[in-house]
Short mmCIF file of C-alpha atoms in Angstrom, two decimals:
data_model
loop_
_atom_site.label_atom_id
_atom_site.label_comp_id
_atom_site.label_asym_id
_atom_site.label_seq_id
_atom_site.Cartn_x
_atom_site.Cartn_y
_atom_site.Cartn_z
CA MET A 1031 -59.82 67.89 -19.09
CA PRO A 1032 -57.35 69.30 -21.63
CA LEU A 1033 -56.04 66.76 -24.12
CA THR A 1034 -52.44 67.79 -23.50
CA ILE A 1035 -50.46 68.22 -20.28
CA GLN A 1036 -50.40 71.93 -19.45
CA ARG A 1037 -47.15 73.47 -18.22
CA ASP A 1038 -45.69 76.85 -17.42
CA LEU A 1039 -43.24 76.44 -20.28
CA ARG A 1040 -40.83 79.28 -19.47
CA THR A 1041 -40.11 82.06 -17.02
CA GLY A 1042 -37.95 85.15 -17.15
CA LEU A 1043 -37.47 87.44 -20.14
CA SER A 1044 -35.80 85.94 -23.17
CA LEU A 1045 -33.76 88.06 -25.55
CA TRP A 1046 -36.09 87.22 -28.43
CA SER A 1047 -39.26 88.19 -26.54
CA ASP A 1048 -37.82 91.59 -25.73
CA LEU A 1049 -36.28 92.45 -29.10
CA SER A 1050 -38.09 90.53 -31.85
CA HIS A 1051 -41.74 91.60 -31.36
CA PRO A 1052 -43.25 89.27 -33.99
CA ARG A 1053 -46.82 89.90 -35.11
CA LEU A 1054 -49.31 87.90 -37.14
CA ASN A 1055 -52.49 89.36 -38.58
CA LEU A 1056 -55.10 86.70 -37.79
CA LYS A 1057 -58.75 86.89 -38.80
CA THR A 1058 -61.15 86.56 -35.89
CA GLN A 1059 -63.89 84.49 -37.55
CA ARG A 1060 -64.11 80.80 -36.74
CA ASN A 1061 -63.38 78.15 -39.37
CA THR A 1062 -66.14 75.56 -39.73
CA GLU A 1063 -65.01 74.00 -43.02
CA LYS A 1064 -63.36 70.60 -43.23
CA PHE A 1065 -59.63 70.45 -43.87
CA ASP A 1066 -57.25 67.84 -45.15
CA VAL A 1067 -54.99 68.26 -42.10
CA ILE A 1068 -55.22 70.00 -38.73
CA VAL A 1069 -51.89 70.83 -37.10
CA VAL A 1070 -52.15 71.38 -33.34
CA GLY A 1071 -49.41 73.70 -32.07
CA THR A 1072 -48.00 76.92 -33.54
CA GLY A 1073 -44.36 76.69 -32.44
CA ILE A 1074 -41.49 75.68 -34.69
CA SER A 1075 -42.68 72.06 -35.05
CA GLY A 1076 -46.18 73.13 -36.03
CA ALA A 1077 -44.90 75.81 -38.40
CA LEU A 1078 -42.60 73.49 -40.35
CA MET A 1079 -45.25 70.75 -40.38
CA ALA A 1080 -47.97 73.07 -41.69
CA ASP A 1081 -45.59 74.52 -44.28
CA ALA A 1082 -44.65 71.06 -45.59
CA LEU A 1083 -48.25 69.86 -45.82
CA LEU A 1084 -49.47 73.06 -47.47
CA ASN A 1085 -46.58 72.80 -49.93
CA ALA A 1086 -47.68 69.24 -50.72
CA GLY A 1087 -51.10 70.53 -51.79
CA TYR A 1088 -53.20 69.88 -48.70
CA SER A 1089 -55.59 72.31 -47.04
CA VAL A 1090 -54.26 72.95 -43.52
CA LEU A 1091 -55.67 74.48 -40.34
CA ALA A 1092 -53.27 75.32 -37.49
CA VAL A 1093 -54.70 75.43 -33.97
CA ASP A 1094 -53.21 76.51 -30.64
CA ARG A 1095 -54.63 77.00 -27.16
CA ARG A 1096 -52.40 80.07 -26.81
CA LYS A 1097 -51.55 82.95 -29.07
CA PRO A 1098 -49.13 81.94 -31.83
CA MET A 1099 -45.52 81.43 -30.73
CA SER A 1100 -46.23 82.16 -27.06
CA GLY A 1101 -45.06 78.74 -25.82
CA SER A 1102 -41.52 77.35 -25.90
CA THR A 1103 -40.41 79.08 -29.11
CA ALA A 1104 -39.31 82.25 -27.32
CA ALA A 1105 -37.11 80.19 -24.98
CA SER A 1106 -35.22 78.44 -27.77
CA THR A 1107 -31.57 79.29 -28.33
CA ALA A 1108 -31.97 78.34 -32.00
CA LEU A 1109 -28.74 76.52 -32.78
CA LEU A 1110 -29.30 74.79 -36.12
CA GLN A 1111 -26.76 72.03 -35.85
CA SER A 1112 -26.45 68.56 -37.27
CA GLU A 1113 -24.68 67.01 -34.26
CA LEU A 1114 -26.90 64.99 -31.95
CA ASP A 1115 -26.78 65.32 -28.16
CA LEU A 1116 -25.40 61.78 -27.96
CA PRO A 1117 -21.99 61.47 -29.70
CA LEU A 1118 -21.88 59.22 -32.76
CA THR A 1119 -19.45 56.80 -31.12
CA LYS A 1120 -21.83 56.35 -28.18
CA LEU A 1121 -24.94 56.13 -30.34
CA ILE A 1122 -23.29 53.33 -32.32
CA LYS A 1123 -23.05 51.35 -29.09
CA ARG A 1124 -26.76 51.98 -28.41
CA LEU A 1125 -28.25 51.42 -31.86
CA GLY A 1126 -25.59 49.73 -33.95
CA ARG A 1127 -23.45 51.31 -36.66
CA SER A 1128 -26.07 51.38 -39.41
CA ASP A 1129 -28.91 53.03 -37.46
CA ALA A 1130 -26.58 55.48 -35.73
CA ALA A 1131 -25.12 56.48 -39.09
CA ARG A 1132 -28.58 56.98 -40.58
CA ALA A 1133 -29.64 59.16 -37.65
CA TRP A 1134 -26.60 61.42 -37.92
CA GLN A 1135 -26.78 61.67 -41.70
CA ARG A 1136 -30.50 62.48 -41.63
CA SER A 1137 -29.88 65.21 -39.07
CA ALA A 1138 -27.20 66.78 -41.27
CA ASP A 1139 -29.50 66.61 -44.30
CA CYS A 1140 -32.30 68.30 -42.36
CA VAL A 1141 -30.10 71.25 -41.41
CA THR A 1142 -29.33 71.77 -45.10
CA THR A 1143 -33.01 71.45 -46.03
CA LEU A 1144 -34.05 73.91 -43.34
CA CYS A 1145 -31.46 76.48 -44.41
CA ASN A 1146 -32.65 76.15 -48.00
CA ARG A 1147 -36.28 76.59 -46.93
CA ILE A 1148 -35.45 79.78 -45.05
CA ASP A 1149 -33.86 81.06 -48.24
CA ASP A 1150 -36.75 79.89 -50.44
CA LEU A 1151 -39.31 81.75 -48.31
CA GLY A 1152 -37.10 84.81 -47.94
CA ILE A 1153 -37.44 84.85 -44.16
CA ALA A 1154 -35.54 87.64 -42.39
CA CYS A 1155 -34.58 85.82 -39.19
CA ASP A 1156 -30.96 86.88 -38.61
CA PHE A 1157 -29.82 83.66 -40.25
CA SER A 1158 -26.06 83.16 -40.19
CA PRO A 1159 -24.11 80.07 -41.34
CA ARG A 1160 -21.87 78.82 -38.55
CA SER A 1161 -19.35 76.10 -37.79
CA THR A 1162 -19.61 74.21 -34.51
CA ILE A 1163 -16.80 73.70 -31.99
CA TYR A 1164 -17.21 70.63 -29.75
CA LEU A 1165 -14.96 70.85 -26.69
CA PRO A 1166 -13.77 68.00 -24.43
CA GLY A 1167 -15.59 67.27 -21.19
CA ASN A 1168 -16.61 64.47 -18.86
CA VAL A 1169 -18.45 62.66 -21.70
CA LEU A 1170 -15.59 62.69 -24.23
CA SER A 1171 -11.96 63.55 -23.54
CA ALA A 1172 -9.69 65.02 -26.22
CA GLU A 1173 -8.76 61.48 -27.22
CA GLY A 1174 -12.43 60.57 -27.35
CA LEU A 1175 -13.02 63.54 -29.61
CA ARG A 1176 -10.35 62.22 -31.98
CA GLU A 1177 -12.19 58.90 -32.19
CA GLU A 1178 -15.48 60.76 -32.66
CA THR A 1179 -13.98 62.77 -35.51
CA THR A 1180 -12.84 59.60 -37.27
CA ALA A 1181 -16.30 58.06 -36.92
CA ARG A 1182 -17.95 61.15 -38.37
CA GLN A 1183 -15.52 61.39 -41.26
CA LYS A 1184 -16.29 57.80 -42.25
CA LEU A 1185 -19.89 58.97 -42.81
CA GLY A 1186 -18.77 61.89 -44.93
CA LEU A 1187 -19.71 64.45 -42.28
CA ARG A 1188 -17.87 67.76 -42.41
CA SER A 1189 -15.92 67.34 -39.16
CA THR A 1190 -12.20 67.85 -38.49
CA PHE A 1191 -10.15 67.60 -35.32
CA LEU A 1192 -8.38 70.74 -34.09
CA ASP A 1193 -5.36 70.30 -31.85
CA ARG A 1194 -4.62 72.71 -29.01
CA LYS A 1195 -2.78 75.26 -31.17
CA ALA A 1196 -5.24 75.22 -34.06
CA LEU A 1197 -8.16 75.68 -31.66
CA HIS A 1198 -6.52 78.65 -29.97
CA ASP A 1199 -5.50 80.25 -33.27
CA LEU A 1200 -9.03 79.91 -34.64
CA ASN A 1201 -11.16 81.03 -31.70
CA GLY A 1202 -8.86 81.86 -28.81
CA ILE A 1203 -9.99 78.89 -26.73
CA ARG A 1204 -7.48 77.06 -24.55
CA ALA A 1205 -8.34 73.35 -24.50
CA ALA A 1206 -6.67 70.07 -25.38
CA GLY A 1207 -8.50 69.96 -28.71
CA ALA A 1208 -11.94 70.12 -30.30
CA ILE A 1209 -14.06 68.94 -33.22
CA ARG A 1210 -14.94 71.58 -35.80
CA THR A 1211 -18.00 70.80 -37.93
CA GLN A 1212 -19.20 72.94 -40.81
CA GLY A 1213 -22.67 73.31 -42.29
CA ASN A 1214 -24.57 74.59 -39.25
CA ALA A 1215 -26.31 77.91 -38.56
CA GLU A 1216 -28.03 80.18 -36.05
CA VAL A 1217 -31.28 82.18 -36.22
CA ASP A 1218 -33.67 84.29 -34.19
CA PRO A 1219 -36.36 81.66 -33.41
CA LEU A 1220 -39.29 84.06 -33.12
CA LYS A 1221 -38.47 85.75 -36.42
CA LEU A 1222 -38.04 82.35 -38.07
CA VAL A 1223 -41.40 80.99 -36.90
CA THR A 1224 -43.18 84.27 -37.64
CA GLY A 1225 -41.81 84.20 -41.18
CA ILE A 1226 -42.98 80.63 -41.77
CA TRP A 1227 -46.49 81.38 -40.49
CA ARG A 1228 -46.76 84.57 -42.53
CA SER A 1229 -45.93 82.61 -45.67
CA PHE A 1230 -48.37 79.88 -44.65
CA LEU A 1231 -51.23 82.37 -44.20
CA GLN A 1232 -50.39 84.22 -47.44
CA ARG A 1233 -50.54 80.93 -49.35
CA GLY A 1234 -54.02 80.07 -48.08
CA GLY A 1235 -53.38 78.29 -44.79
CA LYS A 1236 -55.75 78.96 -41.88
CA MET A 1237 -55.08 79.43 -38.17
CA LEU A 1238 -57.13 79.45 -34.96
CA ALA A 1239 -55.53 80.85 -31.81
CA ASN A 1240 -56.85 80.55 -28.23
CA THR A 1241 -58.56 77.28 -29.14
CA ASP A 1242 -58.08 74.41 -26.69
CA ILE A 1243 -58.57 70.85 -27.97
CA VAL A 1244 -60.12 68.61 -25.29
CA ASP A 1245 -60.93 65.40 -27.20
CA VAL A 1246 -59.96 63.55 -30.36
CA ASP A 1247 -62.01 60.89 -32.12
CA GLU A 1248 -61.48 59.05 -35.39
CA THR A 1249 -64.02 57.77 -37.89
CA ARG A 1250 -63.10 55.65 -40.87
CA ASN A 1251 -62.25 58.66 -43.04
CA HIS A 1252 -61.88 61.61 -40.68
CA VAL A 1253 -60.59 62.90 -37.36
CA ARG A 1254 -62.88 64.98 -35.16
CA LEU A 1255 -61.46 67.39 -32.60
CA ASN A 1256 -63.68 68.85 -29.89
CA THR A 1257 -62.73 72.23 -28.48
CA ARG A 1258 -63.31 73.64 -25.02
CA GLU A 1259 -65.76 76.09 -26.60
CA GLY A 1260 -67.87 73.19 -27.89
CA GLU A 1261 -66.84 73.47 -31.53
CA LEU A 1262 -66.14 70.47 -33.72
CA LEU A 1263 -63.13 70.65 -36.04
CA GLN A 1264 -62.80 67.99 -38.72
CA ALA A 1265 -60.01 66.87 -41.01
CA ARG A 1266 -58.73 63.76 -42.76
CA TRP A 1267 -55.62 63.77 -40.54
CA VAL A 1268 -54.39 65.55 -37.42
CA VAL A 1269 -50.79 66.15 -36.33
CA PHE A 1270 -50.08 67.07 -32.70
CA CYS A 1271 -47.02 69.34 -32.55
CA THR A 1272 -47.51 70.38 -28.94
CA GLY A 1273 -43.89 70.18 -27.80
CA TYR A 1274 -43.33 69.77 -24.08
CA GLU A 1275 -47.09 69.83 -23.47
CA GLN A 1276 -47.42 66.34 -24.91
CA LEU A 1277 -50.65 64.39 -25.24
CA ARG A 1278 -51.67 62.76 -21.95
CA PHE A 1279 -51.93 59.33 -23.58
CA VAL A 1280 -48.63 59.53 -25.51
CA ARG A 1281 -45.67 58.62 -23.30
CA PRO A 1282 -42.85 57.02 -25.32
CA LYS A 1283 -40.39 55.04 -23.25
CA GLY A 1284 -37.19 56.88 -22.44
CA TYR A 1285 -38.54 60.39 -23.10
CA LYS A 1286 -38.74 62.90 -20.27
CA ILE A 1287 -39.22 66.59 -19.62
CA ILE A 1288 -36.46 68.37 -17.72
CA SER A 1289 -35.48 71.99 -17.04
CA THR A 1290 -32.83 74.20 -18.60
CA TRP A 1291 -31.46 77.73 -18.10
CA VAL A 1292 -30.11 80.44 -20.42
CA LEU A 1293 -28.52 83.86 -20.19
CA ALA A 1294 -27.78 86.52 -22.80
CA THR A 1295 -25.09 89.13 -22.25
CA LYS A 1296 -24.93 92.79 -23.12
CA GLN A 1297 -23.68 93.77 -26.57
CA GLN A 1298 -19.89 93.34 -26.81
CA PRO A 1299 -19.13 92.74 -30.52
CA GLU A 1300 -15.44 93.66 -30.27
CA ALA A 1301 -14.78 90.93 -27.70
CA LEU A 1302 -16.43 88.00 -29.54
CA TRP A 1303 -14.39 85.04 -30.73
CA ARG A 1304 -13.22 85.37 -34.32
CA GLU A 1305 -15.22 82.68 -36.08
CA LYS A 1306 -18.40 83.15 -33.98
CA SER A 1307 -18.83 79.37 -34.01
CA LEU A 1308 -21.53 77.58 -32.09
CA ILE A 1309 -19.67 76.13 -29.09
CA TRP A 1310 -20.65 73.28 -26.82
CA GLN A 1311 -19.00 70.78 -24.51
CA ALA A 1312 -18.94 67.00 -24.47
CA ALA A 1313 -20.10 67.19 -20.88
CA ASP A 1314 -23.03 66.34 -18.62
CA PRO A 1315 -24.46 68.77 -17.73
CA TYR A 1316 -23.31 70.40 -20.92
CA LEU A 1317 -22.67 74.05 -21.72
CA TYR A 1318 -23.22 75.77 -25.05
CA LEU A 1319 -22.54 79.25 -26.40
CA ARG A 1320 -23.50 81.20 -29.48
CA THR A 1321 -23.38 84.80 -30.62
CA THR A 1322 -26.18 87.03 -31.90
CA HIS A 1323 -26.34 89.42 -34.83
CA ASP A 1324 -26.10 92.42 -32.47
CA GLY A 1325 -22.95 91.23 -30.70
CA ARG A 1326 -24.25 89.40 -27.64
CA VAL A 1327 -23.41 85.96 -26.31
CA ILE A 1328 -26.09 83.42 -25.40
CA VAL A 1329 -25.03 80.73 -22.93
CA GLY A 1330 -27.17 77.83 -21.76
CA GLY A 1331 -27.17 74.51 -19.98
CA GLU A 1332 -27.19 73.22 -16.40
CA ASP A 1333 -30.10 70.95 -17.30
CA GLU A 1334 -31.67 69.16 -14.36
CA GLU A 1335 -34.23 66.39 -14.13
CA PHE A 1336 -37.31 68.13 -12.85
CA SER A 1337 -40.18 69.87 -14.60
CA ASP A 1338 -41.91 71.39 -11.56
CA GLU A 1339 -42.09 75.08 -12.40
CA ALA A 1340 -41.76 76.39 -8.84
CA THR A 1341 -38.65 74.28 -8.19
CA ARG A 1342 -37.18 75.32 -11.55
CA ASP A 1343 -37.73 79.01 -10.91
CA LYS A 1344 -36.32 78.88 -7.39
CA ALA A 1345 -33.11 77.39 -8.79
CA THR A 1346 -32.71 80.05 -11.51
CA PRO A 1347 -30.33 82.53 -9.79
CA GLY A 1348 -27.86 79.79 -8.83
CA LYS A 1349 -28.07 78.13 -12.26
CA ILE A 1350 -27.45 81.39 -14.11
CA ALA A 1351 -24.43 82.13 -11.87
CA ARG A 1352 -22.95 78.69 -12.60
CA ILE A 1353 -23.50 79.08 -16.35
CA ALA A 1354 -21.73 82.44 -16.32
CA LYS A 1355 -18.81 81.02 -14.31
CA LYS A 1356 -18.34 78.09 -16.68
CA ALA A 1357 -18.49 80.33 -19.75
CA ALA A 1358 -15.90 82.70 -18.27
CA LYS A 1359 -13.42 79.82 -18.04
CA ILE A 1360 -13.70 79.38 -21.82
CA PHE A 1361 -13.60 83.10 -22.66
CA PRO A 1362 -12.07 85.07 -19.75
CA ARG A 1363 -12.10 88.32 -21.74
CA LEU A 1364 -15.89 88.34 -22.16
CA ASP A 1365 -18.42 89.81 -19.72
CA PHE A 1366 -20.98 87.14 -18.83
CA GLU A 1367 -23.18 89.22 -16.58
CA ALA A 1368 -26.76 88.41 -17.60
CA ALA A 1369 -28.61 91.17 -19.42
CA TYR A 1370 -31.39 88.62 -19.98
CA SER A 1371 -32.00 85.30 -18.26
CA TRP A 1372 -34.70 82.73 -18.60
CA ALA A 1373 -35.61 79.14 -17.73
CA GLY A 1374 -37.82 76.67 -19.47
CA CYS A 1375 -38.81 73.12 -20.23
CA PHE A 1376 -36.44 70.95 -22.18
CA GLY A 1377 -36.65 67.33 -23.25
CA GLU A 1378 -34.38 64.39 -23.73
CA SER A 1379 -34.53 60.78 -24.81
CA ALA A 1380 -32.31 57.82 -24.08
CA THR A 1381 -30.86 57.92 -27.61
CA SER A 1382 -31.17 61.70 -28.23
CA LEU A 1383 -33.51 60.88 -31.15
CA PRO A 1384 -37.03 62.27 -31.64
CA ALA A 1385 -40.24 60.21 -31.67
CA VAL A 1386 -42.41 60.84 -34.72
CA GLY A 1387 -45.35 59.01 -36.24
CA LEU A 1388 -48.82 57.57 -35.82
CA ILE A 1389 -50.20 57.40 -32.29
CA LYS A 1390 -50.80 53.85 -31.09
CA GLY A 1391 -54.42 52.87 -31.61
CA PHE A 1392 -55.03 55.58 -34.21
CA ALA A 1393 -54.89 55.49 -38.00
CA ARG A 1394 -55.09 59.21 -38.80
CA SER A 1395 -53.56 60.95 -35.78
CA TYR A 1396 -49.84 61.68 -35.50
CA SER A 1397 -47.62 63.06 -32.76
CA VAL A 1398 -44.24 64.80 -32.88
CA LEU A 1399 -41.88 64.65 -29.91
CA GLY A 1400 -38.74 66.35 -31.19
CA PHE A 1401 -36.95 66.67 -27.89
CA GLY A 1402 -33.30 67.55 -27.34
CA GLY A 1403 -30.81 70.18 -28.37
CA ASN A 1404 -31.68 69.51 -32.03
CA GLY A 1405 -35.32 70.50 -31.60
CA ILE A 1406 -35.52 72.75 -34.67
CA THR A 1407 -33.62 70.25 -36.82
CA PHE A 1408 -35.86 67.44 -35.60
CA SER A 1409 -38.93 69.55 -36.40
CA MET A 1410 -37.76 69.68 -40.02
CA MET A 1411 -37.29 65.91 -39.93
CA ALA A 1412 -40.77 65.37 -38.51
CA ALA A 1413 -42.31 67.53 -41.23
CA GLN A 1414 -40.66 65.37 -43.86
CA LEU A 1415 -41.59 62.05 -42.26
CA ILE A 1416 -45.24 62.82 -41.61
CA SER A 1417 -45.98 64.71 -44.83
CA ARG A 1418 -44.56 61.78 -46.79
CA HIS A 1419 -46.60 59.27 -44.78
CA ILE A 1420 -49.81 61.21 -45.41
CA GLN A 1421 -48.97 61.31 -49.12
CA GLY A 1422 -48.52 57.54 -49.11
CA LEU A 1423 -44.78 57.80 -49.74
CA LYS A 1424 -42.24 55.62 -47.96
CA ASP A 1425 -39.41 57.19 -45.99
CA PRO A 1426 -36.40 54.94 -45.36
CA ASP A 1427 -35.88 56.40 -41.88
CA ALA A 1428 -39.49 56.30 -40.65
CA GLU A 1429 -38.97 53.18 -38.55
CA LEU A 1430 -35.82 54.61 -36.94
CA PHE A 1431 -37.73 57.59 -35.54
CA ARG A 1432 -41.13 55.98 -35.02
CA LEU A 1433 -43.25 57.01 -32.06
#
């Protein structure tokens, strides 16, 4: 039996899959040497994890049961934003002021770190700095957004409240108000992950594709991974970055897999809102919008609590129609007919925070569950937390995000 739950992670044709065409030149020979760390999963979480560990001086082997980047990465909408799915004011009520503040501040720091890493590696991934516009909805009214802005400003976050006129003048949106936050960004996710892996391989990292791990066993000093092909892979540590195909024996309380839908429009650069901000609503189910470098709009949301692929795919036409209708209310001048549409797995937790750390009962095996709309940001966070733990360094936020 496979070690991880196997899912049909996405259906439909994503914009990135059609236009990005990433390629990695992988050697076909098998790797029988021992490594310091084996990273299982070659999506964004695995890429950032392997990059951090290689940068720390460890020998790293990346393994995936698929071809690289053929899982959830192509379904990502790649909004690099510091804001968590759960508003700060509501997270304070769940976790207390101190822990909520630490979570939000760490998220903001990770966006900055990720942007700097993209620059350091010189990755051409259509990176663009963006502000975020957070609109009122059934989760937070305009008045609630004012309170949220005050809470964020007390932490030193770069958020300001826009009244009705300022919002319309800035982006042409008619609403009672919004929060504008600076310091965020957008990317092409496939180009981003391809760039990280290319750098990883050029710097001496190794990768095995089409290699399914079926068992994990620890000795005092090593971890042994058995593959479906009967090979034995060994390392001092292993990190499972398998995304929505989580380990069968790792089920953190409050974490669940759900479904989400996305559309991308035709190119219409002249009609886009002026600031090209990332836009999302304080609503459940929420709606979010972003632009692309070639003048399209990506719109997503309508999340629903089921992960059955057949049920998800049957619902796709209706979900895409509802997403387009909601988006048209925000920007009536734009054409939201879907040039591309896709559906996929998504994840959420009760607090909107990821779960990262050692697996219960193991001393050398880690797991990363970076669910939520901040998946890429959380992947950066996980890379920091686990690489520091392996190095024997303490991280002040490790307990807050523990598995």
